[in-house]
Amino acid sequence: MKQTMLKLTKIALLAAASLAVLSACNNEQASTPKEAAAAAESAMTASKVDGVRFIEKVTRGEGDDFVIPYEKYALDNGLTVILHEDHSDPLVHVDVTYHVGSAREDIGKSGFAHFFEHMMFNGSENVADEEHFGLITEAGGTLNGTTNTDRTNYFETVPNNQLERMLWLEADRMGFLLPAVTQRKFEIQRATVKNERGQHIDNQPYGLVGEKLNEALYPEGHPYSWQTIGYMEDLDRVDVNDLKDFFLRWYGPNNAALTIGGDFDRDQALSWVAKYFGSIPRGPEVGEPEAPTFTINKNRYLSYEDNVALPLIVMSWPTTTLMDKDEAPLDVLMSIIGTGDTSLLYKNLVKNGLAVQAQAGHGCQELGCTFTVNALPNPSGGASLADLERIIRETFEEFEERGVSDADIDRFKMRIVAGKVFSLESVSGKVSQLAAYQTFFANPNLSTEDIARYETVTAEDVMAAYEKYLKGKPGVILSVLPKGKALAPAKPDNWTYTPRTLPEYQPLSENDLEFRMATDDFDRGEKPPVGPAPEIHTPPIWRDTTPNGIAVLGAENNETPTTALQLQIHIGQREEPLDKLGLTALTFAMLDEATTGASKEELSGRLQRLGSSVSIGAGDDYASLVVSTLTDNLSDTLDIAAAKLFSPAFKEDDFKRVKNQFLQAIAQKEKNPGALADDVRRLLIYGGDNAFANADMGTADTISAITLDDVKAFYEVKVRKARAQIVVVSDLPQTKLISEFSAFAQWKAGDAKRAEIHAFPALETDAIYLIDKPDAAQSEIRIARRAMLWDAAGEFYKANIMNFPLGGSFNSRINQNLREDKGYTYGARSGFGANDYAGAFTASAAVRANATGPALTEFFKELDAYRKDGATDEELAFAKNSIVQREALAYETPGKKIGFLSNMLTFDLEPDFVDDQRAALNAMILADVKFLARQYLDKDDMIVVIVGDRDLILNDLTGFGRRIIEIDASGAPMAAQ
């Protein structure tokens, strides 16, 4: 695989466009006798399984670098089955995708597709409430579901011994869901969806942009004119029978694709699929959706006010459809206009300080795509939204004059190529591609063709697409204005939202529904057994040291020709003076600007042509330089990384721009209730005398006070003298990698001392700290205390085992209470976090505003009960099973391996620390849980921080016997009651 994949850097992919396939109706074409024999074997095997029809087998041949091998089958009931075997890790990934999203909802019944995603996790005829989450979590797996305009998918990644049980679970909710759907479950999940909307849309700065934009862009009734989450008034006007009707219409096996990837036996998997899915009756026939046609006759201007720090302009135009011939040229245009530091918008708006950020996007969906430009003006630049609109339009004119260069196309092509390679690093990534291609095009084998359409894009194609869809074409121009600032929109509104014309609601009874029943010759109520858990081994690890003394910890990964590297520099916010908070983050942001030999734009262009990324950032204790690249391009990528690290230009213009971006980001962050609650919690626990207790980006006052000389001095005195370490995962061997690290030969670490940790403050545990956020749809709750320091297998590790039943999983007591039983929140959790000098316990949730007091009551009840009685036998067994089995998923991708190695390097661990953890886990008994719970879960030792609408929630907070201390975003008291 490696030798053929290395040809990617030459962009020599056109020959692969012939697709290494394919045949239908049991007539596979294979290019070698070995493949022909395998095809015959597949067909023979499938014929032995009643109700299973072999369709095709796809293999990877020479030059077919992006082909994902698979076998495709169909059941008699119309279910498509795709199998991709990958035996590199002892895990399987199962995906069931239904070809239904919000675009197939009825007028007045928006949000049903997303609502049903929630209902599908709440039990079926043979699976108890919350058992779906419980079984997968206990197995050490991960799971989720997602909904968009055009499809809904459900997926899980589990150890390979769990496959039969996963198929049983997915089949039960496909064929046997409705007997378990009750009005009570409907009400609970309706509340959960409302909380999700409140947390992610109504309570988020700019959260309503998508909804406002689509209402203006599409005509009333167009399937994309509403958001996937829907209108809450639609969910309020319906009942459980409407939801059942939606399921019966769209959730048949003939509207679904089951894709299995990973370490499994093909024949066994097929027999399980036939057993559990084969008897599920077909649903109504489903045709391909049609894209409605519409026109926008003139520019539509609209605006609204929001609780934001900066105004925003968004300009949007309808374009083509997914995989249309014009999609790729428009994507290239998007890159030229507004993607990254090489774009025209960066040059015309960001580089010169007129905007904090400006970018373009081209989002494609099944029935339509949109080309979008957005920009946030920089207050110090003096540009209004009208100015930004004018400059954006002039940018398109500039593009028209300059045309499209070969470099423009090459940069974009390489990004597409590299992205495809990186997507092959995980089984879930490969399965997702197969499932998506099958769902929308009935052909899983489109990866190579997908790449090829970008390979063949020409400058003429890009210009033609621009003229067809954008040049002189009217669109939607949305202005988002900060409340109370009296700023003007781009232009006065000439379009206003007209309330929807909804059909009269006709309630359904169960007699109106056409139920489908399956007949089986086995008992579905009997839970399938699981085989022995796979034996897990940590990846082979090697240690080395570069000639200049940088410690290196590495692992080899031969599944893809990629290299992931992280240079850790032992410097962080902990080292900053209090009057210059944010200095570390600002310094490392400057390392991502121009070097003495090249501009930021030139460096960005080089990275794009390599298909590589180099990111730089800083936290409390470490700064890091992270590299991701195709291995063929490692040397060139490390040269760029080294230039950023060792030769920063520290230009005054760059500094002014970056500093201003920090100031605007700080202002924006103060408008985000969740981020604000986290920052204040941290400050109160660790105290303002410790730099690390503050936000990494500093405060407006401290950033304003930092000079370029401060940055230069910090770089020379602190950064260049800090200890550096490297973690790396690559398909290259150790000796070759060490020679590549000569790029870092200039690093000469000194003996910079770590900053002193000042005494932590006494906690005001008799208080509730309240930060007022007028009109907040939700309240952010944080309940916290200081706790133990980090350790690998000691008290910290055991405390998180103790916490698992309380707040460490979806099935935890806190989440089940606040989300599933009460409907107060979209999610609630608790846990311990620590490093080698500070640690804390935190319980948290975003709850609907009118449930703030009751939610806090339930938090306290759960803490008290768990502290008093600890866990049950069943809860502890559940936690142990989940924690020990999830190791099967821990080392799959280079990113996961990097995280594992980084942890080892940070805390100076040997690989056998996982053995110590297993021993500690196995030895944990109920008495240990109770001891740790009594030691760390006393609510009277905890502070409470709440960010919400004071006028709405204050009365609910007065009955807890705690003082109410009103504070501002910096944690400073405003008033006391």
Short mmCIF file of N, CA, C and O in Angstrom, two decimals, residues 395 641 735 853:
data_model
loop_
_atom_site.label_atom_id
_atom_site.label_comp_id
_atom_site.label_asym_id
_atom_site.label_seq_id
_atom_site.Cartn_x
_atom_site.Cartn_y
_atom_site.Cartn_z
N THR A 395 -13.69 42.35 -4.23
CA THR A 395 -12.82 41.17 -4.24
C THR A 395 -13.22 40.21 -5.36
O THR A 395 -12.35 39.63 -6.04
N ALA A 641 8.04 24.23 9.36
CA ALA A 641 7.82 24.27 10.81
C ALA A 641 9.03 24.86 11.52
O ALA A 641 8.88 25.69 12.44
N THR A 735 15.08 5.26 12.66
CA THR A 735 16.33 5.89 12.24
C THR A 735 16.08 6.98 11.21
O THR A 735 16.73 8.03 11.23
N GLY A 853 -33.05 26.59 39.27
CA GLY A 853 -33.13 26.18 40.67
C GLY A 853 -33.39 24.70 40.83
O GLY A 853 -32.67 24.01 41.58
#
